[in-house]
Amino acid sequence: MPQFTTPAELEAYRREVLSGRDSAKPCITLCSGSACHATGSNKVAAAIALEIEKQGVAAEVDFRRTGCHGFCEQGPIVVIYPQGVCYLKVQPEDIEEIITKSIKEQQVVERLIYADPNTGERTPLEEEIPFYKNQQRLILGSNLKIDPKNLDDYIAVGGFQALVKVLFEMTSEQVVDEVKSAKLRGRGGAGFPSGVKWDFARQAPGAQKYVVVNCDEGDPGAYMDRSVMEGNPFAVLEGLMIGAYAIGASEGYVYVRQEYPLAVENLAVALKKAAESGLLGTDILGSGFDFTVKVHRGAGAFICGEETSLLNSLEGKPGEPNARPPFPATKGLWGKPTNINNVETWANIPLIINKGAAAFSSIGTEGSKGTKIFSLVGKVNNTGLVEVPMGATLRDIIFKIGGGVPGGKKFKAVQTGGPSGGCLPESLLDTKVDFDELTKAGAMMGSGGMIVMDEDTCLVDIARYFLKFLSDESCGKCTPCREGIRQMLKILTNMTEGRGKEGDIELLQALAEATLGSSMCALGKTAPNPVLSTLTHFRDEYAAHIHNRKCPALSCKELIAYYIEPEKCKGCGACFRICPAAAIEGEKKQVHVVTQHKCTKCGGCLEACPAAFDAVRVLSGEPVPEPVAAEA
Amino acid sequence: MDIGIIDEIIDKHGGESGALIQILLDIQGAVNWLPKEALARVSEKLSVPMSRIQHITTFYKTFSLTPKGRHEIHVCLGTACHVRGAQDILATVEEVTGVKPGETDPDLNFSVETVSCLGCCALGPVMVVDGEYHGNVKPAETAKVLSQLKLTETAEALEKLKQSETAEVLNLCACQ
Ligand SMILES: Cc1cc2nc3c(=O)[nH]c(=O)nc-3n(C[C@H](O)[C@H](O)[C@H](O)COP(=O)(O)O)c2cc1C
Ligand code: FES
């Protein structure tokens, strides 16, 4: 492990690392984020190591396991540099061919490169795949270049240069001013200007101050923070150190949810290596600045993402929120001034310092600067992590990058902002991703979850889903949140189960407003948003559930029935054989009938019925016709 | 349970009461649940009242105050998984294992838990069986994975039974 006691030593080491690296030498990179573990990245890694040995090319090729590349649906992903040839869905048995062709013969393995789902056109280079081409990957881009556990890799891409600049060329006030003029806004949800918050903490009196990384990422359907923490923990650390210097803190905490074991592991390795090389500890690089970091694993509570709850949890207490003010900037961890930011916010800091506030704020819109990472998931072709400049439209993200809705289905809504956010319909797809624009449209930027829904998704059920989540997660400390959410959930559950009543919509609206106005923390204050946004944009769907006992998306199980059309049924028995509930009756060559009281609505018959017959229908809001006995 | 392990964990954290949650997480990681004796030890060594430990262990979802099954199944019900049919996966898991979410069967074979996002949302619906992630799962595949586990369980149980029977027979022989 190298030892750095001055900036000059660090710089000399960087040059040494770079001179030892031949940029023309082929390098096989394999993404090893959590999602790729799920698709078998570990087995692929073993196969690559073995094959390199077997073919005797160890001297001619490097192999690097990196963090998440973002195109998770297509993982595991192998990219071969310097050309940047990208192979998707790579399995261990593909490795022999990849190494033989790509490394030895300088050719491309056609069958593993990206093919356009519509035209079939193949694109070998990663940067030209539409999913990547339309992004601007300022933060995530580094994930591809470094092994998160390798300090040399981070140093090679210019790591800790921002820290050096801050420690030796800037005063704490100048750092805060730089972040202020970059107009960086917090990526954790609320979008509060980070420089302003830093200034509060900097000016707060007290010798002992703290900085904290919020990596609780409780928003279901979002995993940006996970990928940044897993893929580039040194960048988060560098940002945190710069923040610590700016506000005058000598201790930092990273709060990571324990559901993210790989993030915890990579972070721990990064901290250990930084400490061993003198980048953490006392008198860092001879600047007189002291800093240490502790890791705290969360134990599973959504509310712990809220800053005051998180700080309580850090102190070893139950993660219940406190009323603000006082804000953490004046009275935070152990009662001391504390600055807490989201993972992605911290990761932006080295960028701002290196490139300058002006360069950073040249990207984005008037009120929202820089880029934002979104977790583009749900009913969309290219699921994964996308990073776009602020101001990109939802339509661009979902259709240009995401490739639209799969299976020829129709787009219905996009949900942003997690449980505090809202659902936006087709007519609002030209909304720009911008803190203020999204809020104006009735949704929220939130932390970056972007869940696409198609015509099969019931929006009343989505509202119910979020309120169920929130009622489980409400800590129960204040009544409006605890009871308000519970009552709204009851009404929504009734609706989705066919017990909706006249007046329910008005009651929901009233409850929503009461909860919104009188809860103690933002969990309760924003909990009604999923209800209010769906009521605004999809009121018809609510009305159909109440008045016609009908689920227009044919999704609410209590409101639908499976029915076999006698005219179309050929009596082939396909549905009969698949039905797990033995709810289908009928002899061979006789019309089959679904026995409604036995049916569990699994939809197996619909899938099993041959497309040529297309005899199974899903009914909602209309009576199931009486069976007729007839020859098929 | 070996109380030595508990002491080791507490000592590793320097016996600090601020580390209470971290200590409990490590105990849960080592013994898979939080036995009463372990909690009593933590209370004693950190000088934290048992009431506060109870508050913490019931507040945070990760902690389990009852033993977990040999196989742990986590089904993600996060938003991304929800819109892609996670409910059907959960229904299949319940049906095959006969265990409801949050519960464990009496033979301690299976524990079923639901989670609200595992951070693999691009692959939804996601299920984790004994730490192994399964993405884009369909009900039929879920049933297959779990039935396989169940079969091995039954085979192992039979094997154990056989061994204990043999042992008993041997014992008998020895007595005679
Ligand atoms: C219920 C609730 C959950 C939250 N969860 C998170 C979270 O998971 N991650 C996060 O960074 N911020 C979360 N926040 C926002 C934090 O309270 C805080 O605003 C944020 O960490 C500040 O960092 P930023 O300024 O960099 O955004 C949550 C807020 C609320 C009310
Ligand atoms: S929603 Fe299931 S993994 Fe994120």
XYZ file of C-alpha atoms in Angstrom, chain A residues 52-278:
227
model
C -7.303 -16.186 -19.743
C -5.084 -18.803 -18.122
C -6.104 -21.516 -20.547
C -5.477 -19.497 -23.659
C -2.236 -18.159 -22.196
C -3.087 -14.501 -22.777
C -2.505 -13.265 -19.224
C 0.318 -10.990 -20.368
C -1.638 -9.442 -23.212
C -4.905 -8.617 -21.525
C -6.151 -7.053 -18.299
C -9.305 -8.105 -16.541
C -11.289 -5.762 -14.322
C -14.486 -6.274 -12.364
C -16.291 -2.948 -12.166
C -19.437 -1.540 -10.629
C -22.799 -1.273 -12.311
C -22.887 -0.239 -15.982
C -26.563 0.586 -15.725
C -28.043 -1.579 -18.457
C -29.062 -4.123 -15.839
C -31.778 -5.910 -17.778
C -29.055 -7.020 -20.227
C -26.510 -8.136 -17.625
C -23.983 -9.489 -17.098
C -22.236 -7.008 -19.370
C -18.695 -7.407 -20.693
C -17.004 -4.428 -22.334
C -13.674 -4.778 -24.064
C -11.439 -1.730 -24.131
C -9.879 0.231 -25.743
C -12.483 -0.172 -28.515
C -15.448 -0.362 -26.139
C -17.082 -3.408 -27.689
C -20.023 -4.332 -25.514
C -21.361 -7.853 -25.006
C -24.712 -8.353 -23.335
C -26.223 -11.198 -21.317
C -22.877 -12.958 -21.255
C -22.821 -16.481 -19.859
C -19.783 -18.562 -18.811
C -19.997 -20.656 -21.993
C -19.562 -17.493 -24.137
C -16.180 -16.614 -22.696
C -14.031 -18.906 -24.792
C -15.395 -17.380 -27.981
C -15.099 -13.825 -26.671
C -11.439 -14.249 -25.814
C -10.570 -16.121 -28.983
C -12.353 -13.737 -31.293
C -12.234 -10.398 -29.550
C -8.793 -10.550 -27.995
C -6.820 -12.833 -30.277
C -8.435 -12.196 -33.641
C -9.675 -8.633 -33.121
C -13.145 -9.594 -34.279
C -16.583 -9.129 -32.806
C -18.831 -11.893 -31.518
C -21.911 -10.836 -33.444
C -24.487 -12.805 -31.523
C -23.657 -11.133 -28.205
C -23.783 -7.506 -29.251
C -26.782 -5.240 -28.966
C -29.542 -5.781 -31.500
C -32.317 -3.237 -31.931
C -35.542 -4.989 -30.857
C -37.432 -3.499 -33.805
C -34.995 -3.385 -36.709
C -32.573 -6.095 -35.585
C -29.695 -3.759 -36.444
C -26.589 -4.598 -34.438
C -24.431 -2.092 -32.566
C -21.050 -3.301 -31.309
C -19.831 -0.217 -29.452
C -21.202 0.555 -26.037
C -21.331 4.314 -26.588
C -23.501 3.866 -29.686
C -26.180 1.706 -28.100
C -29.277 3.960 -27.908
C -29.610 3.252 -24.187
C -26.193 4.819 -23.553
C -25.982 7.252 -26.445
C -28.727 9.466 -25.105
C -27.298 9.716 -21.611
C -24.748 12.024 -20.036
C -22.944 9.895 -17.511
C -20.896 12.287 -15.386
C -21.284 10.233 -12.224
C -22.020 6.725 -13.431
C -19.434 6.939 -16.223
C -16.581 6.360 -13.761
C -18.177 3.077 -12.724
C -17.024 1.569 -16.004
C -13.425 2.599 -15.533
C -12.652 1.455 -12.049
C -12.623 -1.563 -9.841
C -14.366 -0.203 -6.731
C -11.921 -1.982 -4.447
C -8.847 -0.677 -6.226
C -7.423 2.603 -4.968
C -4.992 2.765 -7.912
C -7.901 2.758 -10.364
C -9.505 5.708 -8.631
C -6.246 7.591 -8.423
C -5.619 6.893 -12.124
C -8.856 8.617 -13.142
C -7.895 11.721 -11.167
C -9.172 10.665 -7.767
C -8.443 12.916 -4.775
C -7.308 15.804 -6.992
C -10.359 17.748 -5.841
C -9.480 17.020 -2.227
C -5.941 18.280 -2.746
C -7.210 21.437 -4.412
C -9.580 22.121 -1.536
C -7.077 21.382 1.230
C -4.232 23.426 -0.230
C -5.783 26.122 -2.357
C -9.156 26.978 -0.869
C -10.575 28.224 2.400
C -13.643 26.542 3.815
C -15.667 29.588 2.839
C -14.468 29.372 -0.746
C -15.486 25.708 -0.912
C -18.959 26.521 0.341
C -19.216 29.394 -2.146
C -18.166 27.129 -4.988
C -20.901 24.608 -4.141
C -23.367 27.470 -3.746
C -22.565 28.953 -7.130
C -22.707 25.519 -8.755
C -26.370 25.603 -7.581
C -26.189 21.938 -6.647
C -29.441 20.746 -5.086
C -29.673 17.686 -2.839
C -30.367 14.436 -4.662
C -32.041 12.741 -1.677
C -35.514 14.003 -2.422
C -36.238 17.500 -1.246
C -33.751 19.253 -3.528
C -32.480 21.694 -0.923
C -29.506 23.793 -2.150
C -26.472 21.973 -0.791
C -24.181 25.006 -0.535
C -26.727 26.851 1.590
C -27.058 23.876 3.907
C -23.278 23.576 4.199
C -23.079 27.231 5.125
C -25.538 26.755 8.001
C -23.381 23.971 9.389
C -20.160 25.874 8.778
C -21.416 28.916 10.639
C -23.032 26.964 13.466
C -20.992 27.422 16.649
C -19.228 24.368 18.071
C -15.868 22.665 17.888
C -17.240 19.198 17.160
C -19.229 18.792 13.944
C -20.220 15.828 11.808
C -20.838 14.970 8.181
C -23.110 12.090 7.194
C -23.798 10.138 4.006
C -27.396 9.067 3.598
C -27.322 5.716 1.812
C -30.534 4.381 3.307
C -32.264 4.462 -0.085
C -35.604 3.228 1.144
C -37.560 4.328 -1.906
C -38.828 1.028 -3.360
C -37.953 0.702 -7.025
C -34.843 2.864 -6.845
C -31.218 1.762 -6.672
C -29.080 4.667 -7.865
C -27.379 5.166 -4.517
C -26.633 1.501 -4.268
C -24.851 1.505 -7.606
C -22.830 4.612 -6.879
C -21.807 3.315 -3.458
C -21.000 -0.136 -4.809
C -19.294 1.069 -7.959
C -17.374 4.118 -6.814
C -17.133 4.392 -3.027
C -13.941 6.495 -3.237
C -15.822 9.284 -5.033
C -18.445 9.428 -2.278
C -15.649 9.456 0.289
C -13.808 12.258 -1.505
C -16.994 14.331 -1.636
C -17.596 13.691 2.051
C -14.070 14.781 2.969
C -14.457 18.000 1.007
C -17.734 18.659 2.828
C -16.089 17.913 6.167
C -13.311 20.382 5.430
C -15.856 22.999 4.355
C -17.960 22.851 7.515
C -15.143 22.014 9.909
C -15.964 18.410 10.771
C -13.423 15.777 11.685
C -15.743 12.793 11.853
C -18.048 11.300 9.268
C -20.647 8.565 9.220
C -22.001 6.547 6.349
C -25.458 5.144 6.937
C -26.021 2.192 4.587
C -29.011 -0.103 4.644
C -27.971 -3.636 5.464
C -30.004 -4.957 2.539
C -27.048 -3.726 0.460
C -24.268 -6.090 1.570
C -22.064 -5.396 -1.441
C -22.227 -1.647 -0.861
C -21.225 -2.181 2.766
C -18.359 -4.412 1.700
C -16.966 -2.172 -1.048
C -17.246 0.856 1.175
C -15.437 -0.889 4.020
C -12.597 -1.868 1.673
C -12.364 1.678 0.336
C -12.202 3.157 3.835
C -9.566 0.688 4.904
C -7.374 1.408 1.894
C -7.781 5.151 2.275
C -6.792 4.914 5.926
C -3.789 2.674 5.201
C -2.457 5.046 2.588
C -2.835 8.122 4.733
